[in-house]
CSV table of C-alpha atoms in Angstrom, one decimal:
chain,number,residue,atom,x,y,z
A,16,MET,CA,-24.6,19.7,-0.6
A,17,THR,CA,-24.3,16.4,1.2
A,18,ILE,CA,-23.6,13.4,-1.1
A,19,ASN,CA,-25.1,10.2,0.0
A,20,PRO,CA,-22.3,7.6,-0.3
A,21,PHE,CA,-24.7,4.7,-0.2
A,22,SER,CA,-26.2,5.7,-3.6
A,23,ILE,CA,-23.0,4.9,-5.4
A,24,LEU,CA,-21.9,1.7,-3.8
A,25,HIS,CA,-20.8,-1.5,-5.4
A,26,PRO,CA,-19.8,-4.8,-3.7
A,27,ILE,CA,-16.1,-5.0,-3.0
A,28,ASN,CA,-16.0,-8.7,-3.9
A,29,SER,CA,-17.5,-8.8,-7.4
A,30,HIS,CA,-16.4,-12.4,-7.6
A,31,GLN,CA,-18.4,-13.4,-4.5
A,32,SER,CA,-20.5,-16.5,-4.8
A,33,ALA,CA,-24.2,-16.0,-5.4
A,34,HIS,CA,-25.1,-18.9,-3.2
A,35,PRO,CA,-26.9,-17.6,-0.1
A,36,ASP,CA,-25.0,-19.8,2.3
A,37,ALA,CA,-21.6,-19.0,0.9
A,38,PRO,CA,-19.3,-16.9,3.2
A,39,PRO,CA,-17.7,-13.7,1.8
A,40,ALA,CA,-14.9,-14.7,-0.4
A,41,ALA,CA,-11.4,-13.6,0.5
A,42,ARG,CA,-10.0,-10.8,-1.6
A,43,SER,CA,-7.6,-12.2,-4.2
A,44,SER,CA,-4.3,-10.7,-5.1
A,45,ASP,CA,-5.5,-9.7,-8.5
A,46,LEU,CA,-7.3,-6.8,-6.9
A,47,SER,CA,-4.0,-5.2,-6.1
A,48,SER,CA,-3.8,-4.0,-9.7
A,49,THR,CA,-6.8,-1.6,-9.2
A,50,SER,CA,-6.0,2.1,-9.3
A,51,VAL,CA,-8.4,3.0,-6.5
A,52,PRO,CA,-6.7,2.8,-3.1
A,53,VAL,CA,-8.5,1.1,-0.3
A,54,LEU,CA,-7.8,4.1,1.9
A,55,ARG,CA,-7.0,7.7,1.1
A,56,PHE,CA,-6.2,10.4,3.7
A,57,GLU,CA,-6.3,13.9,2.4
A,58,SER,CA,-4.9,16.7,4.6
A,59,VAL,CA,-6.5,15.4,7.8
A,60,ARG,CA,-6.3,17.6,10.9
A,61,HIS,CA,-7.6,16.8,14.3
A,62,ILE,CA,-7.4,18.8,17.6
A,63,PHE,CA,-8.8,17.4,20.9
A,64,PRO,CA,-11.0,19.8,22.9
A,65,GLY,CA,-9.0,21.9,25.4
A,66,THR,CA,-5.7,21.6,23.5
A,67,SER,CA,-4.0,24.0,21.1
A,68,LEU,CA,-1.7,21.6,19.2
A,69,PRO,CA,-3.2,19.2,16.7
A,70,ALA,CA,-3.0,15.5,17.5
A,71,VAL,CA,-3.0,14.8,13.8
A,72,ASN,CA,-1.7,17.6,11.6
A,73,GLN,CA,-2.3,17.8,7.8
A,74,VAL,CA,-1.7,14.1,7.2
A,75,SER,CA,-2.0,12.7,3.7
A,76,PHE,CA,-1.3,9.1,2.4
A,77,SER,CA,-2.9,6.2,0.6
A,78,LEU,CA,-3.1,2.5,1.1
A,79,GLN,CA,-3.4,-0.1,-1.7
A,80,VAL,CA,-5.2,-3.4,-1.7
A,81,GLY,CA,-3.3,-6.2,0.2
A,82,GLU,CA,-0.8,-3.7,1.7
A,83,LEU,CA,0.3,-3.8,5.3
A,84,LEU,CA,1.2,-0.3,6.5
A,85,GLY,CA,2.9,0.3,9.8
A,86,LEU,CA,2.2,3.5,11.9
A,87,LEU,CA,5.3,4.0,13.9
A,88,GLY,CA,6.3,6.7,16.4
A,89,PRO,CA,7.0,7.5,20.0
A,90,SER,CA,4.2,7.6,22.6
A,91,GLY,CA,1.9,10.6,22.0
A,92,CYS,CA,2.9,11.2,18.4
A,93,GLY,CA,-0.7,10.7,17.1
A,94,LYS,CA,-0.6,7.2,15.6
A,95,THR,CA,-3.5,5.8,17.7
A,96,THR,CA,-5.5,8.9,17.0
A,97,LEU,CA,-4.9,8.4,13.3
A,98,LEU,CA,-6.3,4.9,13.6
A,99,ARG,CA,-9.4,6.2,15.4
A,100,LEU,CA,-10.0,8.7,12.6
A,101,ILE,CA,-9.9,5.8,10.1
A,102,ALA,CA,-12.3,3.7,12.1
A,103,GLY,CA,-14.6,6.6,12.7
A,104,PHE,CA,-14.3,6.7,16.5
A,105,ASP,CA,-13.3,10.4,16.2
A,106,ARG,CA,-14.2,13.0,13.7
A,107,PRO,CA,-11.5,15.4,12.4
A,108,GLN,CA,-11.9,19.1,12.0
A,109,ALA,CA,-10.5,19.1,8.5
A,110,GLY,CA,-9.6,16.8,5.7
A,111,GLN,CA,-11.1,13.8,3.9
A,112,VAL,CA,-11.1,10.1,4.7
A,113,ILE,CA,-11.9,8.0,1.6
A,114,LEU,CA,-12.5,4.2,1.9
A,115,ASP,CA,-12.6,2.2,-1.4
A,116,GLY,CA,-13.4,5.3,-3.3
A,117,VAL,CA,-16.2,6.4,-1.0
A,118,GLU,CA,-15.9,9.5,1.1
A,119,VAL,CA,-16.7,8.5,4.7
A,120,THR,CA,-15.3,11.7,6.4
A,121,GLY,CA,-15.4,15.1,4.8
A,122,LYS,CA,-16.8,18.6,5.2
A,123,ASN,CA,-20.4,17.5,4.6
A,124,THR,CA,-20.0,13.8,5.0
A,125,TRP,CA,-19.8,11.5,8.0
A,126,VAL,CA,-20.3,7.7,8.1
A,127,PRO,CA,-20.4,6.3,11.6
A,128,PRO,CA,-17.9,3.5,12.5
A,129,GLU,CA,-20.5,0.7,12.5
A,130,GLN,CA,-21.3,1.4,8.9
A,131,ARG,CA,-17.6,1.5,7.7
A,132,GLY,CA,-17.2,-2.3,8.0
A,133,ILE,CA,-13.6,-2.1,9.2
A,134,GLY,CA,-12.1,-4.9,11.3
A,135,MET,CA,-10.4,-3.9,14.5
A,136,VAL,CA,-7.9,-5.7,16.7
A,137,PHE,CA,-7.4,-3.9,20.0
A,138,GLN,CA,-4.4,-3.8,22.3
A,139,ASP,CA,-6.3,-5.6,25.1
A,140,TYR,CA,-8.0,-8.0,22.7
A,141,ALA,CA,-11.5,-6.9,23.8
A,142,LEU,CA,-12.9,-10.5,23.9
A,143,PHE,CA,-16.2,-11.2,25.6
A,144,PRO,CA,-15.4,-13.3,28.7
A,145,HIS,CA,-18.8,-15.0,28.8
A,146,LEU,CA,-18.6,-16.2,25.2
A,147,THR,CA,-16.6,-19.1,23.9
A,148,VAL,CA,-13.9,-18.7,21.3
A,149,ALA,CA,-16.3,-19.7,18.5
A,150,GLN,CA,-18.9,-17.3,19.8
A,151,ASN,CA,-16.4,-14.4,20.0
A,152,VAL,CA,-15.4,-15.0,16.4
A,153,ALA,CA,-19.0,-15.3,15.2
A,154,PHE,CA,-20.0,-12.0,17.0
A,155,GLY,CA,-18.9,-9.9,14.1
A,156,LEU,CA,-20.9,-12.0,11.7
A,157,LYS,CA,-24.0,-12.0,13.9
A,158,HIS,CA,-24.2,-8.3,14.5
A,159,ARG,CA,-22.9,-7.0,11.2
A,160,ARG,CA,-24.9,-4.2,9.8
A,161,GLY,CA,-25.3,-2.9,6.3
A,162,GLY,CA,-23.4,0.2,5.2
A,163,VAL,CA,-20.6,1.4,3.0
A,164,PHE,CA,-19.1,-2.0,2.8
A,165,SER,CA,-22.2,-4.1,3.4
A,166,ARG,CA,-22.2,-7.9,2.8
A,167,ASP,CA,-25.0,-10.3,2.3
A,168,ARG,CA,-26.2,-11.8,5.6
A,169,LEU,CA,-25.1,-15.3,6.2
A,170,SER,CA,-27.2,-18.3,7.3
A,171,ALA,CA,-26.4,-20.1,10.5
A,172,LYS,CA,-24.7,-22.9,8.6
A,173,ALA,CA,-22.5,-20.4,6.7
A,174,LYS,CA,-21.6,-18.6,9.9
A,175,ARG,CA,-20.5,-21.9,11.5
A,176,ARG,CA,-18.4,-22.7,8.4
A,177,ARG,CA,-16.9,-19.3,8.4
A,178,VAL,CA,-16.0,-19.5,12.1
A,179,ALA,CA,-14.3,-22.9,11.5
A,180,GLU,CA,-12.4,-21.4,8.6
A,181,MET,CA,-11.1,-18.5,10.7
A,182,LEU,CA,-10.1,-20.7,13.6
A,183,ASP,CA,-8.2,-23.0,11.3
A,184,LEU,CA,-6.5,-20.0,9.7
A,185,VAL,CA,-5.2,-18.8,13.1
A,186,GLY,CA,-4.3,-22.3,14.4
A,187,LEU,CA,-7.1,-22.6,17.0
A,188,SER,CA,-9.2,-25.3,15.4
A,189,GLY,CA,-9.5,-27.4,18.6
A,190,MET,CA,-10.3,-24.6,20.9
A,191,ALA,CA,-13.7,-23.4,19.7
A,192,SER,CA,-15.5,-24.3,23.0
A,193,ARG,CA,-12.9,-22.7,25.3
A,194,TYR,CA,-13.4,-19.4,27.0
A,195,PRO,CA,-10.9,-16.5,26.9
A,196,HIS,CA,-9.6,-17.1,30.4
A,197,GLN,CA,-8.6,-20.6,29.4
A,198,LEU,CA,-6.3,-19.2,26.7
A,199,SER,CA,-2.8,-17.8,26.7
A,200,GLY,CA,-2.2,-14.1,25.7
A,201,GLY,CA,-1.0,-15.2,22.3
A,202,GLN,CA,-4.1,-17.4,21.8
A,203,GLN,CA,-6.4,-14.6,22.8
A,204,GLN,CA,-4.8,-12.3,20.3
A,205,ARG,CA,-5.4,-14.9,17.6
A,206,VAL,CA,-9.0,-15.1,18.5
A,207,ALA,CA,-9.2,-11.3,18.2
A,208,LEU,CA,-7.6,-11.4,14.8
A,209,ALA,CA,-10.0,-14.2,13.6
A,210,ARG,CA,-13.0,-12.1,14.8
A,211,ALA,CA,-11.7,-9.1,12.9
A,212,LEU,CA,-11.1,-11.1,9.7
A,213,ALA,CA,-14.3,-13.2,9.8
A,214,PRO,CA,-16.6,-10.6,8.0
A,215,ASN,CA,-14.0,-10.2,5.3
A,216,PRO,CA,-13.6,-6.5,5.9
A,217,PRO,CA,-11.9,-4.2,3.3
A,218,MET,CA,-9.3,-3.2,6.0
A,219,VAL,CA,-8.1,-4.4,9.4
A,220,LEU,CA,-6.8,-2.0,11.9
A,221,LEU,CA,-4.4,-3.3,14.6
A,222,ASP,CA,-3.7,-1.1,17.6
A,223,GLU,CA,-0.4,-2.3,19.2
A,224,PRO,CA,-1.7,-5.9,19.1
A,225,LEU,CA,1.5,-7.5,20.4
A,226,SER,CA,2.4,-5.1,23.2
A,227,ASN,CA,0.9,-7.2,26.0
A,228,LEU,CA,2.8,-10.3,25.1
A,229,ASP,CA,6.1,-11.5,26.4
A,230,ALA,CA,9.2,-11.2,24.2
A,231,THR,CA,9.3,-14.8,22.9
A,232,VAL,CA,5.6,-15.0,22.1
A,233,ARG,CA,5.7,-11.5,20.6
A,234,LEU,CA,8.6,-12.5,18.2
A,235,GLN,CA,6.7,-15.7,17.1
A,236,LEU,CA,3.3,-14.1,16.7
A,237,ARG,CA,4.4,-11.1,14.7
A,238,GLN,CA,5.6,-13.4,11.9
A,239,GLU,CA,2.4,-15.4,12.2
A,240,LEU,CA,0.3,-12.2,12.1
A,241,ARG,CA,2.0,-11.2,8.8
A,242,ASP,CA,1.6,-14.7,7.3
A,243,ILE,CA,-2.1,-14.8,8.2
A,244,LEU,CA,-2.9,-11.3,6.8
A,245,LYS,CA,-1.0,-12.0,3.6
A,246,SER,CA,-2.6,-15.5,3.2
A,247,VAL,CA,-6.1,-13.9,2.9
A,248,GLY,CA,-4.9,-10.8,1.0
A,249,ALA,CA,-6.0,-8.5,3.8
A,250,THR,CA,-5.2,-4.8,3.8
A,251,GLY,CA,-4.1,-3.7,7.2
A,252,ILE,CA,-2.7,-0.8,9.3
A,253,PHE,CA,-0.5,-1.9,12.2
A,254,VAL,CA,0.2,0.6,15.0
A,255,THR,CA,3.3,0.1,17.1
A,256,HIS,CA,6.1,2.0,18.8
A,257,ASP,CA,8.5,-0.9,18.3
A,258,GLN,CA,10.9,-0.1,15.4
A,259,GLU,CA,11.9,-3.7,14.8
A,260,GLU,CA,8.3,-4.9,14.8
A,261,ALA,CA,7.2,-2.3,12.2
A,262,LEU,CA,10.2,-3.0,9.9
A,263,SER,CA,9.7,-6.8,10.0
A,264,VAL,CA,5.9,-7.0,9.7
A,265,CYS,CA,4.9,-4.2,7.3
A,266,ASP,CA,5.3,-3.6,3.6
A,267,ARG,CA,5.6,0.2,4.2
A,268,VAL,CA,6.0,2.2,7.4
A,269,ALA,CA,4.7,5.7,8.1
A,270,VAL,CA,6.7,7.4,10.9
A,271,MET,CA,4.9,10.1,12.9
A,272,SER,CA,6.2,12.8,15.2
A,273,HIS,CA,4.1,15.5,17.0
A,274,GLY,CA,1.1,14.7,14.8
A,275,CYS,CA,2.9,15.0,11.5
A,276,LEU,CA,3.9,12.3,9.0
A,277,GLU,CA,7.7,12.5,8.9
A,278,GLN,CA,8.3,9.9,6.3
A,279,ILE,CA,6.6,7.0,4.6
A,280,GLY,CA,8.4,4.3,2.7
A,281,THR,CA,9.5,0.7,2.7
A,282,PRO,CA,11.5,-0.5,5.7
A,283,GLN,CA,14.7,-0.4,3.6
A,284,GLU,CA,14.0,3.1,2.4
A,285,LEU,CA,13.5,4.4,5.9
A,286,TYR,CA,16.6,2.7,7.2
A,287,CYS,CA,18.9,3.5,4.3
A,288,GLN,CA,17.6,7.0,3.4
A,289,PRO,CA,16.2,8.7,6.5
A,290,ALA,CA,14.5,12.0,5.4
A,291,SER,CA,15.1,13.8,8.6
A,292,ARG,CA,17.2,13.8,11.7
A,293,PHE,CA,14.3,12.5,13.7
A,294,ILE,CA,14.0,9.4,11.4
A,295,ALA,CA,17.7,8.8,11.7
A,296,GLU,CA,17.5,8.9,15.4
A,297,PHE,CA,14.3,7.0,15.9
A,298,ILE,CA,14.5,4.4,13.2
A,299,VAL,CA,18.3,4.0,12.6
A,300,GLN,CA,19.3,4.8,16.1
A,301,ALA,CA,22.4,6.3,14.5
A,302,ASN,CA,25.3,8.3,15.9
A,303,PHE,CA,25.7,12.0,15.0
A,304,LEU,CA,29.3,13.0,15.0
A,305,PRO,CA,30.2,16.7,14.7
A,306,ALA,CA,32.6,17.5,11.8
A,307,TYR,CA,33.9,20.4,9.9
A,308,SER,CA,35.2,20.7,6.4
A,309,GLU,CA,38.9,21.1,5.7
A,310,GLY,CA,39.9,20.6,2.1
A,311,SER,CA,39.0,17.1,0.9
A,312,MET,CA,38.5,15.8,4.5
A,313,TRP,CA,35.9,15.9,7.3
A,314,MET,CA,37.7,16.5,10.6
A,315,THR,CA,36.1,14.6,13.5
A,316,GLU,CA,37.0,13.2,16.9
A,317,LEU,CA,37.4,9.8,15.3
A,318,GLY,CA,40.0,11.2,12.9
A,319,GLN,CA,39.9,12.4,9.3
A,320,ILE,CA,37.2,11.0,6.9
A,321,SER,CA,37.6,11.5,3.2
A,322,LYS,CA,34.8,13.3,1.4
A,323,VAL,CA,35.6,11.4,-1.7
A,324,ALA,CA,35.0,8.1,0.0
A,325,ILE,CA,31.5,9.1,1.0
A,326,HIS,CA,29.2,7.6,-1.6
A,327,PRO,CA,27.7,10.4,-3.7
A,328,SER,CA,24.2,8.8,-3.8
A,329,ASN,CA,23.8,9.3,-0.1
A,330,PRO,CA,21.4,12.2,0.6
A,331,THR,CA,22.6,15.2,2.5
A,332,ALA,CA,21.0,18.0,4.5
A,333,VAL,CA,23.7,20.5,5.0
A,334,GLN,CA,21.9,23.8,4.4
A,335,ASP,CA,19.0,24.8,6.6
A,336,ASP,CA,16.5,22.0,6.7
A,337,THR,CA,16.5,21.1,3.0
A,338,ARG,CA,18.0,18.0,1.5
A,339,ALA,CA,20.0,17.7,-1.7
A,340,ASP,CA,20.2,14.5,-3.7
A,341,THR,CA,23.7,14.1,-5.2
A,342,ALA,CA,22.9,10.9,-7.1
A,343,GLN,CA,23.3,12.6,-10.4
A,344,GLY,CA,26.8,13.9,-9.7
A,345,ASP,CA,30.1,12.2,-9.1
A,346,THR,CA,31.2,14.3,-6.1
A,347,MET,CA,29.7,15.7,-3.0
A,348,PRO,CA,28.2,19.2,-3.3
A,349,ALA,CA,30.6,22.0,-2.5
A,350,ILE,CA,30.6,23.0,1.2
A,351,PRO,CA,32.3,26.1,2.4
A,352,PRO,CA,35.5,25.6,4.5
A,353,ASP,CA,35.0,25.4,8.2
A,354,THR,CA,31.3,24.5,7.8
A,355,ALA,CA,30.1,22.6,10.8
A,356,ILE,CA,27.9,19.5,10.0
A,357,ASP,CA,27.0,16.3,11.7
A,358,LEU,CA,27.9,12.9,10.2
A,359,MET,CA,25.2,10.3,10.6
A,360,ILE,CA,27.0,7.0,11.3
A,361,ARG,CA,25.1,3.8,11.8
A,362,GLN,CA,26.2,1.7,14.8
A,363,GLU,CA,27.0,-1.3,12.5
A,364,SER,CA,29.2,0.9,10.3
A,365,ALA,CA,31.9,1.1,12.9
A,366,SER,CA,34.7,-1.4,13.6
A,367,LEU,CA,36.9,-1.4,16.7
A,368,THR,CA,40.6,-2.4,17.2
A,369,LEU,CA,42.8,-2.2,20.3
A,370,ASP,CA,44.9,0.9,20.4
A,371,VAL,CA,46.8,1.7,23.6
A,372,ASP,CA,47.5,5.3,22.4
A,373,SER,CA,43.9,6.1,21.7
A,374,ASP,CA,42.0,8.5,23.9
A,375,ILE,CA,38.7,6.8,23.0
A,376,VAL,CA,37.8,4.2,25.6
A,377,VAL,CA,35.1,1.6,26.2
A,378,ARG,CA,32.5,3.0,28.6
A,379,ASP,CA,30.1,0.0,28.5
A,380,ARG,CA,29.6,-3.2,26.7
A,381,GLN,CA,26.3,-5.1,26.2
A,382,PHE,CA,26.4,-8.7,25.0
A,383,LEU,CA,23.5,-9.3,22.6
A,384,GLY,CA,24.3,-12.9,21.5
A,385,ARG,CA,25.6,-12.6,18.0
A,386,GLU,CA,27.1,-9.1,18.6
A,387,ASN,CA,28.3,-6.7,21.2
A,388,ARG,CA,27.0,-3.2,21.5
A,389,TYR,CA,29.7,-0.8,22.8
A,390,CYS,CA,29.2,2.6,24.3
A,391,LEU,CA,32.4,4.5,23.7
A,392,GLN,CA,33.6,7.7,25.4
A,393,LEU,CA,35.1,10.3,23.1
A,394,PRO,CA,37.6,12.9,24.2
A,395,SER,CA,34.9,15.6,24.3
A,396,GLY,CA,32.7,13.5,26.6
A,397,GLN,CA,30.3,12.6,23.8
A,398,THR,CA,29.3,8.9,23.6
A,399,PHE,CA,29.4,6.9,20.4
A,400,HIS,CA,27.7,3.5,20.0
A,401,ALA,CA,29.0,0.6,17.8
A,402,ARG,CA,27.7,-2.9,17.1
A,403,VAL,CA,30.4,-5.4,16.3
A,404,PRO,CA,30.5,-9.2,16.1
A,405,ALA,CA,30.5,-11.0,19.4
A,406,ALA,CA,34.1,-12.2,18.8
A,407,CYS,CA,35.3,-8.6,19.1
A,408,CYS,CA,35.4,-8.4,22.9
A,409,TYR,CA,36.9,-5.5,24.9
A,410,ASP,CA,36.6,-4.8,28.6
A,411,VAL,CA,35.3,-1.5,30.0
A,412,GLY,CA,38.1,1.0,30.1
A,413,THR,CA,40.0,-0.4,27.1
A,414,PRO,CA,41.4,2.2,24.7
A,415,VAL,CA,40.2,1.5,21.1
A,416,LYS,CA,40.5,2.9,17.6
A,417,VAL,CA,37.3,3.4,15.6
A,418,ALA,CA,37.2,2.9,11.8
A,419,ILE,CA,34.2,4.0,9.8
A,420,ALA,CA,32.8,2.7,6.6
A,421,PRO,CA,32.4,6.1,4.8
A,422,GLN,CA,30.0,4.7,2.2
A,423,ALA,CA,27.3,4.5,4.8
A,424,ILE,CA,27.7,8.1,6.1
A,425,GLN,CA,25.1,10.8,5.6
A,426,LEU,CA,25.3,14.5,6.3
A,427,PHE,CA,22.9,16.6,8.4
A,428,PRO,CA,23.0,20.2,9.7
A,429,HIS,CA,25.0,20.6,12.8
A,430,ILE,CA,23.1,21.0,16.1
A,431,ALA,CA,25.3,22.4,18.8
A,432,ASN,CA,23.2,21.1,21.6
A,433,PRO,CA,20.9,18.4,20.2
A,434,PRO,CA,17.7,17.7,22.3
A,435,LYS,CA,17.9,14.7,24.6
A,436,SER,CA,15.5,11.9,23.5
């Protein structure tokens, strides 16, 4: 039996002013205490016609009021498809999508995108070239329909006031009469964000909103973007393939690979406790150094590394594809002698010193301002990357000794021939 979601609706902003000319009130932070997530994904699966592998495969997660969630992953991993499923542009073959406690996608339920009331910021801005900045921002208010997240219609006076508020919010107060071609890329993106926020939607979806900007503007705007969304208490999902962007903008990050959700957590959790080798490679960009057990030591090309020195709270994955948490013990789990594993070593966990007797040499050096990134050639031919302070400067071909901070090491199953990324 199909349940009509519109029969059980209630206004999202219960504190909204009753005055007919009052614009929708911004959601306040006190709503974050509610137990009902703004968004729930339940075992969602989607396959495009003519393909055998799912673009989104059994994905489940939830999003709380005021939270910024990053969808991160390489090209083709399914993150934009996931965004389209939330917006209602595509309909999955299985699973549920629940917005503010109302099922909008399910076995017998389908609410079209125009009735979901979700704000959208597109990669190419999608501004109307024949409309002014103010008219573009007002478009969402003028053409807004009723539906799952319906709002009271605004008078012309209230719309003008709301547009002015949004332009002031994004720092474009003096540009209301300009047209999109008279704006820079960063200014156009601010207009797109103002248009998405103007109707006070329950959620804003941002599909790689900074990818078309140059590096300097991108760096500045990503902080502005977070500040704007946080200032109005907006709930948002931010799609990107840029690791630094996701970790710096979002409260939590969901990492996808081949349509699956690999791990979801805070930026610090993802970086410090990667749940899989893929996360360690994609997020941490770590080195994987083959090692084998001999007594109390790990034997590696960089030398011996004490097992005792490796912090016991670091997770390990030394048997098949499972992980064991050793936080409750004082020692690393027992590993049979001659067991081959890979030590995950972050680039910043290595330090270099000159050693004329070393058979490890500098293959390349990249100057990054405050630090140097070295590519080292190990005796086996494997490369090892290290980030060290800029004052540590060695020429290509210099033999060096590598010291590792063992507290930062994590263990993963050994892969004889790891796939090339």
